[in-house]
mmCIF file of C-alpha atoms and ligand atoms in Angstrom:
data_model
loop_
_atom_site.group_PDB
_atom_site.id
_atom_site.type_symbol
_atom_site.label_atom_id
_atom_site.label_comp_id
_atom_site.label_asym_id
_atom_site.label_seq_id
_atom_site.Cartn_x
_atom_site.Cartn_y
_atom_site.Cartn_z
ATOM 1 C CA MET A 1 -12.378 -0.509 16.791
ATOM 2 C CA THR A 2 -11.740 -4.213 17.400
ATOM 3 C CA THR A 3 -8.288 -5.643 16.991
ATOM 4 C CA LEU A 4 -8.246 -8.590 14.586
ATOM 5 C CA LEU A 5 -4.575 -9.473 14.739
ATOM 6 C CA GLN A 6 -1.529 -8.677 16.801
ATOM 7 C CA ALA A 7 1.960 -9.355 15.494
ATOM 8 C CA SER A 8 4.633 -8.963 18.113
ATOM 9 C CA ASP A 9 8.370 -9.093 17.690
ATOM 10 C CA LEU A 10 7.914 -10.962 14.410
ATOM 11 C CA THR A 11 11.315 -12.097 13.139
ATOM 12 C CA ARG A 12 12.488 -14.325 10.304
ATOM 13 C CA LYS A 13 16.108 -15.275 9.809
ATOM 14 C CA TYR A 14 17.658 -17.042 6.827
ATOM 15 C CA GLY A 15 21.046 -18.276 7.995
ATOM 16 C CA ASP A 16 22.896 -15.197 9.206
ATOM 17 C CA SER A 17 20.671 -12.689 7.429
ATOM 18 C CA ILE A 18 17.510 -11.257 8.957
ATOM 19 C CA ALA A 19 14.658 -10.807 6.475
ATOM 20 C CA VAL A 20 12.211 -9.471 9.105
ATOM 21 C CA ASP A 21 13.542 -8.035 12.327
ATOM 22 C CA ALA A 22 11.346 -7.776 15.455
ATOM 23 C CA VAL A 23 8.336 -6.223 13.739
ATOM 24 C CA SER A 24 5.243 -5.466 15.849
ATOM 25 C CA PHE A 25 1.896 -4.080 14.712
ATOM 26 C CA GLU A 26 -1.836 -4.519 15.093
ATOM 27 C CA LEU A 27 -4.569 -4.800 12.479
ATOM 28 C CA GLU A 28 -8.009 -3.447 13.356
ATOM 29 C CA GLU A 29 -11.082 -5.062 11.847
ATOM 30 C CA HIS A 30 -12.332 -3.596 8.550
ATOM 31 C CA THR A 31 -9.268 -1.486 7.971
ATOM 32 C CA ALA A 32 -6.739 -1.441 5.149
ATOM 33 C CA THR A 33 -3.047 -1.416 5.996
ATOM 34 C CA ALA A 34 -0.351 -0.782 3.403
ATOM 35 C CA LEU A 35 3.020 -2.437 3.842
ATOM 36 C CA ILE A 36 5.513 -0.205 2.087
ATOM 37 C CA GLY A 37 9.216 -0.618 1.514
ATOM 38 C CA PRO A 38 11.891 -0.963 -1.146
ATOM 39 C CA ASN A 39 12.865 -4.303 -2.751
ATOM 40 C CA GLY A 40 14.109 -6.759 -0.173
ATOM 41 C CA ALA A 41 12.644 -4.823 2.771
ATOM 42 C CA GLY A 42 10.807 -7.903 4.067
ATOM 43 C CA LYS A 43 7.234 -7.301 2.835
ATOM 44 C CA THR A 44 6.707 -10.729 1.256
ATOM 45 C CA THR A 45 8.315 -12.490 4.220
ATOM 46 C CA THR A 46 6.023 -10.633 6.643
ATOM 47 C CA LEU A 47 2.923 -11.540 4.602
ATOM 48 C CA SER A 48 4.104 -15.150 4.259
ATOM 49 C CA MET A 49 4.483 -15.463 8.026
ATOM 50 C CA LEU A 50 0.979 -14.102 8.578
ATOM 51 C CA ALA A 51 -0.370 -16.497 5.922
ATOM 52 C CA GLY A 52 1.271 -19.429 7.706
ATOM 53 C CA LEU A 53 3.572 -20.214 4.762
ATOM 54 C CA VAL A 54 6.797 -19.319 6.538
ATOM 55 C CA SER A 55 7.300 -19.906 10.231
ATOM 56 C CA PRO A 56 8.672 -17.046 12.323
ATOM 57 C CA SER A 57 12.121 -17.548 13.858
ATOM 58 C CA GLN A 58 10.881 -15.509 16.786
ATOM 59 C CA GLY A 59 7.796 -13.567 17.862
ATOM 60 C CA ALA A 60 4.090 -14.275 17.774
ATOM 61 C CA ILE A 61 0.964 -13.738 15.669
ATOM 62 C CA ARG A 62 -2.293 -13.665 17.616
ATOM 63 C CA PHE A 63 -5.773 -13.599 16.135
ATOM 64 C CA SER A 64 -8.340 -12.083 18.476
ATOM 65 C CA ASP A 65 -10.966 -14.817 18.497
ATOM 66 C CA ASN A 66 -10.136 -17.522 15.999
ATOM 67 C CA GLU A 67 -7.357 -19.360 17.779
ATOM 68 C CA LYS A 68 -8.814 -22.809 17.224
ATOM 69 C CA LYS A 69 -9.898 -22.499 13.596
ATOM 70 C CA ASP A 70 -7.857 -23.652 10.601
ATOM 71 C CA ILE A 71 -5.866 -20.595 9.486
ATOM 72 C CA ARG A 72 -6.966 -21.212 5.863
ATOM 73 C CA SER A 73 -10.580 -20.451 6.723
ATOM 74 C CA ILE A 74 -9.632 -17.108 8.319
ATOM 75 C CA ILE A 75 -7.071 -15.890 5.807
ATOM 76 C CA GLY A 76 -7.137 -15.215 2.097
ATOM 77 C CA PHE A 77 -3.749 -14.787 0.433
ATOM 78 C CA LEU A 78 -2.850 -13.429 -2.969
ATOM 79 C CA PRO A 79 0.851 -14.110 -3.615
ATOM 80 C CA GLN A 80 2.981 -11.723 -5.663
ATOM 81 C CA TYR A 81 3.114 -14.220 -8.539
ATOM 82 C CA PRO A 82 -0.018 -16.395 -8.298
ATOM 83 C CA LYS A 83 0.166 -19.763 -10.069
ATOM 84 C CA PHE A 84 -2.727 -21.782 -11.453
ATOM 85 C CA PHE A 85 -3.214 -25.190 -13.011
ATOM 86 C CA PRO A 86 -3.509 -24.253 -16.708
ATOM 87 C CA TRP A 87 -5.830 -27.188 -17.454
ATOM 88 C CA LEU A 88 -8.483 -26.103 -14.928
ATOM 89 C CA SER A 89 -11.177 -23.555 -15.701
ATOM 90 C CA ALA A 90 -11.411 -20.426 -13.532
ATOM 91 C CA LEU A 91 -14.562 -21.873 -11.963
ATOM 92 C CA GLU A 92 -12.933 -25.212 -11.170
ATOM 93 C CA PHE A 93 -9.906 -23.493 -9.680
ATOM 94 C CA THR A 94 -11.911 -21.072 -7.548
ATOM 95 C CA GLU A 95 -14.225 -23.834 -6.377
ATOM 96 C CA MET A 96 -11.195 -25.922 -5.394
ATOM 97 C CA ALA A 97 -9.777 -22.956 -3.436
ATOM 98 C CA ALA A 98 -13.095 -22.581 -1.593
ATOM 99 C CA ARG A 99 -13.196 -26.265 -0.683
ATOM 100 C CA LEU A 100 -9.588 -26.226 0.521
ATOM 101 C CA SER A 101 -10.608 -23.371 2.822
ATOM 102 C CA GLY A 102 -13.357 -25.463 4.392
ATOM 103 C CA VAL A 103 -16.415 -24.475 2.328
ATOM 104 C CA ASP A 104 -18.706 -27.464 1.540
ATOM 105 C CA THR A 105 -19.025 -28.590 -2.090
ATOM 106 C CA ARG A 106 -22.402 -27.097 -3.038
ATOM 107 C CA GLN A 107 -21.689 -23.816 -1.329
ATOM 108 C CA ALA A 108 -18.222 -23.771 -2.940
ATOM 109 C CA ILE A 109 -19.710 -23.845 -6.470
ATOM 110 C CA ARG A 110 -22.153 -21.048 -5.646
ATOM 111 C CA ASP A 111 -19.507 -18.930 -3.937
ATOM 112 C CA ALA A 112 -17.012 -19.503 -6.755
ATOM 113 C CA LYS A 113 -19.523 -18.308 -9.372
ATOM 114 C CA ASN A 114 -20.481 -15.227 -7.362
ATOM 115 C CA THR A 115 -16.868 -14.370 -6.635
ATOM 116 C CA LEU A 116 -15.843 -14.690 -10.290
ATOM 117 C CA GLU A 117 -18.703 -12.366 -11.237
ATOM 118 C CA PHE A 118 -17.538 -9.932 -8.547
ATOM 119 C CA VAL A 119 -13.945 -9.809 -9.860
ATOM 120 C CA GLY A 120 -15.158 -9.345 -13.440
ATOM 121 C CA LEU A 121 -14.483 -12.874 -14.729
ATOM 122 C CA GLY A 122 -18.155 -13.872 -15.083
ATOM 123 C CA ASP A 123 -17.863 -14.367 -18.838
ATOM 124 C CA ALA A 124 -14.569 -16.251 -18.587
ATOM 125 C CA MET A 125 -15.377 -18.600 -15.721
ATOM 126 C CA ASN A 126 -15.487 -21.711 -17.926
ATOM 127 C CA LYS A 127 -12.285 -20.904 -19.830
ATOM 128 C CA LYS A 128 -9.047 -22.705 -18.992
ATOM 129 C CA THR A 129 -6.759 -20.545 -16.858
ATOM 130 C CA GLY A 130 -3.877 -21.388 -19.222
ATOM 131 C CA THR A 131 -5.485 -19.025 -21.767
ATOM 132 C CA PHE A 132 -5.744 -16.095 -19.313
ATOM 133 C CA SER A 133 -3.932 -12.761 -19.722
ATOM 134 C CA GLY A 134 -1.871 -11.320 -16.855
ATOM 135 C CA GLY A 135 -4.745 -9.071 -15.774
ATOM 136 C CA MET A 136 -7.230 -11.961 -15.800
ATOM 137 C CA LYS A 137 -4.817 -14.065 -13.741
ATOM 138 C CA GLN A 138 -4.520 -11.282 -11.188
ATOM 139 C CA ARG A 139 -8.328 -11.160 -10.879
ATOM 140 C CA LEU A 140 -8.452 -14.940 -10.559
ATOM 141 C CA GLY A 141 -5.783 -14.713 -7.874
ATOM 142 C CA LEU A 142 -7.989 -12.256 -6.040
ATOM 143 C CA ALA A 143 -11.013 -14.536 -6.504
ATOM 144 C CA GLN A 144 -9.278 -17.547 -4.924
ATOM 145 C CA ALA A 145 -8.179 -15.323 -2.026
ATOM 146 C CA ILE A 146 -11.681 -14.003 -1.225
ATOM 147 C CA VAL A 147 -13.995 -16.873 -2.222
ATOM 148 C CA HIS A 148 -14.318 -18.205 1.343
ATOM 149 C CA LYS A 149 -14.959 -14.708 2.799
ATOM 150 C CA PRO A 150 -11.824 -14.536 4.936
ATOM 151 C CA LYS A 151 -11.570 -12.242 7.950
ATOM 152 C CA LEU A 152 -8.100 -11.196 6.842
ATOM 153 C CA LEU A 153 -7.039 -10.630 3.258
ATOM 154 C CA LEU A 154 -3.282 -10.611 2.609
ATOM 155 C CA LEU A 155 -2.267 -9.252 -0.783
ATOM 156 C CA ASP A 156 1.305 -9.142 -2.042
ATOM 157 C CA GLU A 157 1.527 -6.310 -4.577
ATOM 158 C CA PRO A 158 -2.013 -6.864 -5.845
ATOM 159 C CA VAL A 159 -1.932 -4.299 -8.643
ATOM 160 C CA SER A 160 1.705 -4.008 -9.674
ATOM 161 C CA ALA A 161 1.295 -6.307 -12.708
ATOM 162 C CA LEU A 162 -1.767 -4.489 -14.043
ATOM 163 C CA ASP A 163 -2.181 -1.762 -16.632
ATOM 164 C CA PRO A 164 -3.748 1.534 -15.447
ATOM 165 C CA VAL A 165 -7.303 0.393 -16.277
ATOM 166 C CA GLY A 166 -6.863 -2.963 -14.542
ATOM 167 C CA ARG A 167 -5.225 -1.248 -11.582
ATOM 168 C CA ARG A 168 -8.149 1.154 -11.245
ATOM 169 C CA GLN A 169 -10.658 -1.708 -11.402
ATOM 170 C CA VAL A 170 -8.848 -3.877 -8.850
ATOM 171 C CA MET A 171 -8.357 -0.914 -6.484
ATOM 172 C CA ASP A 172 -12.112 -0.281 -6.669
ATOM 173 C CA LEU A 173 -12.792 -3.964 -5.904
ATOM 174 C CA LEU A 174 -10.450 -3.827 -2.917
ATOM 175 C CA LYS A 175 -12.163 -0.729 -1.570
ATOM 176 C CA GLU A 176 -15.472 -2.571 -1.794
ATOM 177 C CA LEU A 177 -13.980 -5.600 -0.036
ATOM 178 C CA GLN A 178 -12.745 -3.418 2.783
ATOM 179 C CA GLN A 179 -16.376 -3.084 3.949
ATOM 180 C CA GLU A 180 -16.425 -6.807 4.748
ATOM 181 C CA THR A 181 -12.880 -7.754 5.614
ATOM 182 C CA THR A 182 -9.530 -6.544 6.910
ATOM 183 C CA ILE A 183 -6.839 -5.980 4.306
ATOM 184 C CA LEU A 184 -3.063 -5.987 4.593
ATOM 185 C CA TYR A 185 -1.345 -5.391 1.281
ATOM 186 C CA SER A 186 2.154 -4.622 0.121
ATOM 187 C CA THR A 187 2.853 -2.090 -2.563
ATOM 188 C CA HIS A 188 5.511 0.015 -4.225
ATOM 189 C CA ILE A 189 2.833 2.181 -5.781
ATOM 190 C CA LEU A 190 2.474 5.036 -3.384
ATOM 191 C CA ASN A 191 -0.587 6.506 -5.059
ATOM 192 C CA ASP A 192 -2.412 3.261 -4.296
ATOM 193 C CA ALA A 193 -1.277 3.349 -0.694
ATOM 194 C CA GLU A 194 -2.480 6.930 -0.525
ATOM 195 C CA GLU A 195 -5.859 5.930 -1.928
ATOM 196 C CA MET A 196 -6.662 2.956 0.287
ATOM 197 C CA THR A 197 -5.040 2.997 3.672
ATOM 198 C CA ASP A 198 -5.967 3.412 7.311
ATOM 199 C CA GLN A 199 -2.482 2.489 8.455
ATOM 200 C CA LEU A 200 0.933 2.636 6.808
ATOM 201 C CA LEU A 201 3.750 0.303 7.823
ATOM 202 C CA PHE A 202 7.138 1.283 6.397
ATOM 203 C CA LEU A 203 9.728 -1.499 6.303
ATOM 204 C CA ARG A 204 13.426 -0.965 5.683
ATOM 205 C CA GLN A 205 15.936 -3.815 5.799
ATOM 206 C CA GLY A 206 13.468 -5.939 7.735
ATOM 207 C CA LYS A 207 12.758 -3.310 10.382
ATOM 208 C CA LEU A 208 9.538 -1.405 10.900
ATOM 209 C CA VAL A 209 10.872 2.135 10.653
ATOM 210 C CA GLU A 210 7.620 4.108 10.624
ATOM 211 C CA GLN A 211 3.946 3.457 11.176
ATOM 212 C CA GLY A 212 0.722 5.394 11.548
ATOM 213 C CA SER A 213 -2.197 6.737 9.597
ATOM 214 C CA LEU A 214 -1.521 8.670 6.420
ATOM 215 C CA ASN A 215 -2.248 11.916 8.259
ATOM 216 C CA GLU A 216 0.038 11.040 11.172
ATOM 217 C CA VAL A 217 2.921 10.098 8.888
ATOM 218 C CA ARG A 218 2.297 13.170 6.721
ATOM 219 C CA ALA A 219 2.336 15.433 9.766
ATOM 220 C CA ARG A 220 5.672 13.983 10.913
ATOM 221 C CA TYR A 221 7.347 14.484 7.547
ATOM 222 C CA ALA A 222 5.254 17.283 6.124
ATOM 223 C CA GLU A 223 8.055 19.861 5.729
ATOM 224 C CA PRO A 224 5.614 22.577 4.714
ATOM 225 C CA ARG A 225 7.136 25.051 2.302
ATOM 226 C CA ILE A 226 6.057 27.918 0.135
ATOM 227 C CA ILE A 227 6.873 27.675 -3.523
ATOM 228 C CA ILE A 228 7.154 30.749 -5.750
ATOM 229 C CA GLU A 229 7.529 30.444 -9.478
ATOM 230 C CA PHE A 230 9.017 33.616 -11.007
ATOM 231 C CA GLU A 231 8.715 34.956 -14.540
ATOM 232 C CA SER A 232 12.491 35.029 -14.974
ATOM 233 C CA LEU A 233 15.760 34.183 -13.264
ATOM 234 C CA GLN A 234 16.409 37.915 -12.747
ATOM 235 C CA GLU A 235 13.167 38.250 -10.805
ATOM 236 C CA LEU A 236 14.071 35.267 -8.638
ATOM 237 C CA GLN A 237 17.523 36.720 -7.919
ATOM 238 C CA ARG A 238 16.043 40.145 -7.136
ATOM 239 C CA PHE A 239 13.670 38.446 -4.639
ATOM 240 C CA THR A 240 16.485 36.430 -3.046
ATOM 241 C CA LYS A 241 18.470 39.630 -2.485
ATOM 242 C CA ALA A 242 15.459 41.480 -1.087
ATOM 243 C CA THR A 243 14.634 38.934 1.627
ATOM 244 C CA GLU A 244 16.355 37.598 4.711
ATOM 245 C CA TRP A 245 14.622 34.240 4.481
ATOM 246 C CA LYS A 246 16.683 31.279 3.359
ATOM 247 C CA VAL A 247 15.601 30.602 -0.209
ATOM 248 C CA THR A 248 16.506 27.470 -2.119
ATOM 249 C CA SER A 249 15.915 27.531 -5.838
ATOM 250 C CA LYS A 250 15.668 25.272 -8.839
ATOM 251 C CA GLY A 251 15.175 26.849 -12.258
ATOM 252 C CA LEU A 252 12.570 29.592 -11.842
ATOM 253 C CA ILE A 253 11.179 28.114 -8.628
ATOM 254 C CA ALA A 254 12.101 29.389 -5.178
ATOM 255 C CA SER A 255 11.253 27.433 -2.063
ATOM 256 C CA ILE A 256 11.063 28.669 1.535
ATOM 257 C CA ASP A 257 10.766 26.303 4.495
ATOM 258 C CA VAL A 258 7.748 27.425 6.524
ATOM 259 C CA GLN A 259 8.886 25.984 9.856
ATOM 260 C CA THR A 260 12.567 26.917 9.959
ATOM 261 C CA GLU A 261 11.964 30.389 8.540
ATOM 262 C CA GLY A 262 8.788 31.052 10.545
ATOM 263 C CA VAL A 263 6.907 32.481 7.564
ATOM 264 C CA ASP A 264 3.362 32.237 6.295
ATOM 265 C CA ILE A 265 2.012 32.810 2.832
ATOM 266 C CA SER A 266 0.644 36.292 3.624
ATOM 267 C CA SER A 267 4.054 37.646 4.717
ATOM 268 C CA ILE A 268 5.569 36.304 1.501
ATOM 269 C CA LEU A 269 2.778 37.806 -0.593
ATOM 270 C CA SER A 270 3.295 41.209 0.985
ATOM 271 C CA VAL A 271 7.027 41.128 0.121
ATOM 272 C CA LEU A 272 6.172 40.063 -3.431
ATOM 273 C CA CYS A 273 3.673 42.920 -3.768
ATOM 274 C CA THR A 274 5.950 45.538 -2.193
ATOM 275 C CA GLY A 275 8.785 44.717 -4.583
ATOM 276 C CA LEU A 276 6.458 44.306 -7.569
ATOM 277 C CA PHE A 277 8.019 40.942 -8.376
ATOM 278 C CA MET A 278 6.774 39.213 -11.508
ATOM 279 C CA VAL A 279 5.522 35.826 -10.380
ATOM 280 C CA ARG A 280 3.599 33.035 -12.097
ATOM 281 C CA LYS A 281 2.535 31.055 -9.066
ATOM 282 C CA VAL A 282 2.697 31.037 -5.262
ATOM 283 C CA GLU A 283 1.593 27.976 -3.350
ATOM 284 C CA ARG A 284 1.967 26.084 -0.081
ATOM 285 C CA GLN A 285 3.224 22.535 -0.473
ATOM 286 C CA THR A 286 3.866 19.603 1.840
ATOM 287 C CA ALA A 287 5.967 16.505 1.234
ATOM 288 C CA SER A 288 4.329 13.992 -1.092
ATOM 289 C CA LEU A 289 4.132 10.349 -0.056
ATOM 290 C CA GLU A 290 6.883 9.759 -2.629
ATOM 291 C CA GLU A 291 9.205 12.146 -0.792
ATOM 292 C CA ILE A 292 8.244 10.619 2.554
ATOM 293 C CA PHE A 293 8.999 7.156 1.139
ATOM 294 C CA MET A 294 12.458 8.287 -0.015
ATOM 295 C CA LYS A 295 13.177 9.596 3.469
ATOM 296 C CA VAL A 296 11.733 6.782 5.520
ATOM 297 C CA ALA A 297 12.197 3.644 3.500
ATOM 298 C CA VAL A 298 15.365 4.321 1.522
ATOM 299 C CA ILE A 299 18.702 4.949 3.213
HETATM 300 P P1 ATP B 301 10.284 -7.177 -3.088
HETATM 301 O O1 ATP B 301 9.661 -5.819 -3.025
HETATM 302 O O2 ATP B 301 11.458 -7.220 -3.987
HETATM 303 O O3 ATP B 301 9.285 -8.274 -3.359
HETATM 304 P P2 ATP B 301 10.254 -7.724 -0.215
HETATM 305 O O4 ATP B 301 10.168 -6.462 0.563
HETATM 306 O O5 ATP B 301 8.993 -8.485 -0.416
HETATM 307 O O6 ATP B 301 10.943 -7.452 -1.611
HETATM 308 P P3 ATP B 301 11.324 -10.182 0.855
HETATM 309 O O7 ATP B 301 11.023 -10.979 -0.378
HETATM 310 O O8 ATP B 301 10.508 -10.411 2.049
HETATM 311 O O9 ATP B 301 11.356 -8.624 0.528
HETATM 312 O O10 ATP B 301 12.852 -10.448 1.205
HETATM 313 C C1 ATP B 301 13.478 -9.895 2.372
HETATM 314 C C2 ATP B 301 14.914 -10.420 2.441
HETATM 315 O O11 ATP B 301 14.887 -11.803 2.767
HETATM 316 C C3 ATP B 301 15.688 -10.287 1.150
HETATM 317 O O12 ATP B 301 17.016 -9.937 1.448
HETATM 318 C C4 ATP B 301 15.612 -11.679 0.555
HETATM 319 O O13 ATP B 301 16.734 -11.950 -0.230
HETATM 320 C C5 ATP B 301 15.595 -12.550 1.813
HETATM 321 N N1 ATP B 301 14.886 -13.805 1.586
HETATM 322 C C6 ATP B 301 13.573 -13.944 1.312
HETATM 323 N N2 ATP B 301 13.244 -15.242 1.169
HETATM 324 C C7 ATP B 301 14.379 -15.952 1.363
HETATM 325 C C8 ATP B 301 14.709 -17.342 1.352
HETATM 326 N N3 ATP B 301 13.778 -18.274 1.118
HETATM 327 N N4 ATP B 301 15.996 -17.687 1.583
HETATM 328 C C9 ATP B 301 16.937 -16.746 1.835
HETATM 329 N N5 ATP B 301 16.699 -15.419 1.865
HETATM 330 C C10 ATP B 301 15.442 -15.027 1.630
#
């Protein structure tokens, strides 16, 4: 793996408040990193610093081998609320974005057309952006961010404004893009983070409170447990009385913590069989990303 970018001690202050507080991480080439955190955690500020839109109060951002190039040619940025000139067509806007990123005029027209086809706006490329729906604008935002083939693609909540179909389509596009570029994106949608991520960065009140691959983070917060769904409350109570394990229950469902109680599913099954308990379901569960998020990112 080759490191594309190193952010060290990245900090942004606004007056007395600290939006991003000494955050350090690395991005490896051709990986996708999800920046996760509740509202106000500092995701947009972090992305804006990397995009060169906000200057850090402290800390450094180092690109591995592009120090001397214009940052706009290396980075593509999709803001949370992209804005367009309503009187320009999608093609004119995308071509302008390419040229502003250093692509020459002829190449810019070709690249703009190809990119608009890629994001699914081929048929709408000559329409004025003022007539575009929210989903079309999001695709156009993606087009202007990728038209110059950036090494690093920064996306601020790229799918949060989309309906489920649009979200699916854009997620598929992003997965395709990951073959060619490095992606850092913020999201509240944990299923998306689960689907496309090599690294998770959890921010809380400006601080990086957890980081690692999905598997690493899962392993740290897995809390494996065995869940038993009983046929009736009486059956659940009979089971609770019959065992020495600590059982927590909700409705007809009993839950036993695998680690603290030192149990495995076979020992539980043998107790269930011995007592002829009427059960609907027995399964091993681990914390979902949603539960991990609540623990890590929310106080
Ligand atoms: P959201 O999920 O709601 O978009 P976020 O994680 O992207 O939130 P930021 O927008 O980075 O969070 O904001 C982090 C903190 O910095 C917030 O407390 C916000 O109010 C503050 N902040 C951001 N921009 C400015 C600014 N220009 N002036 C003052 N405070 C700011």
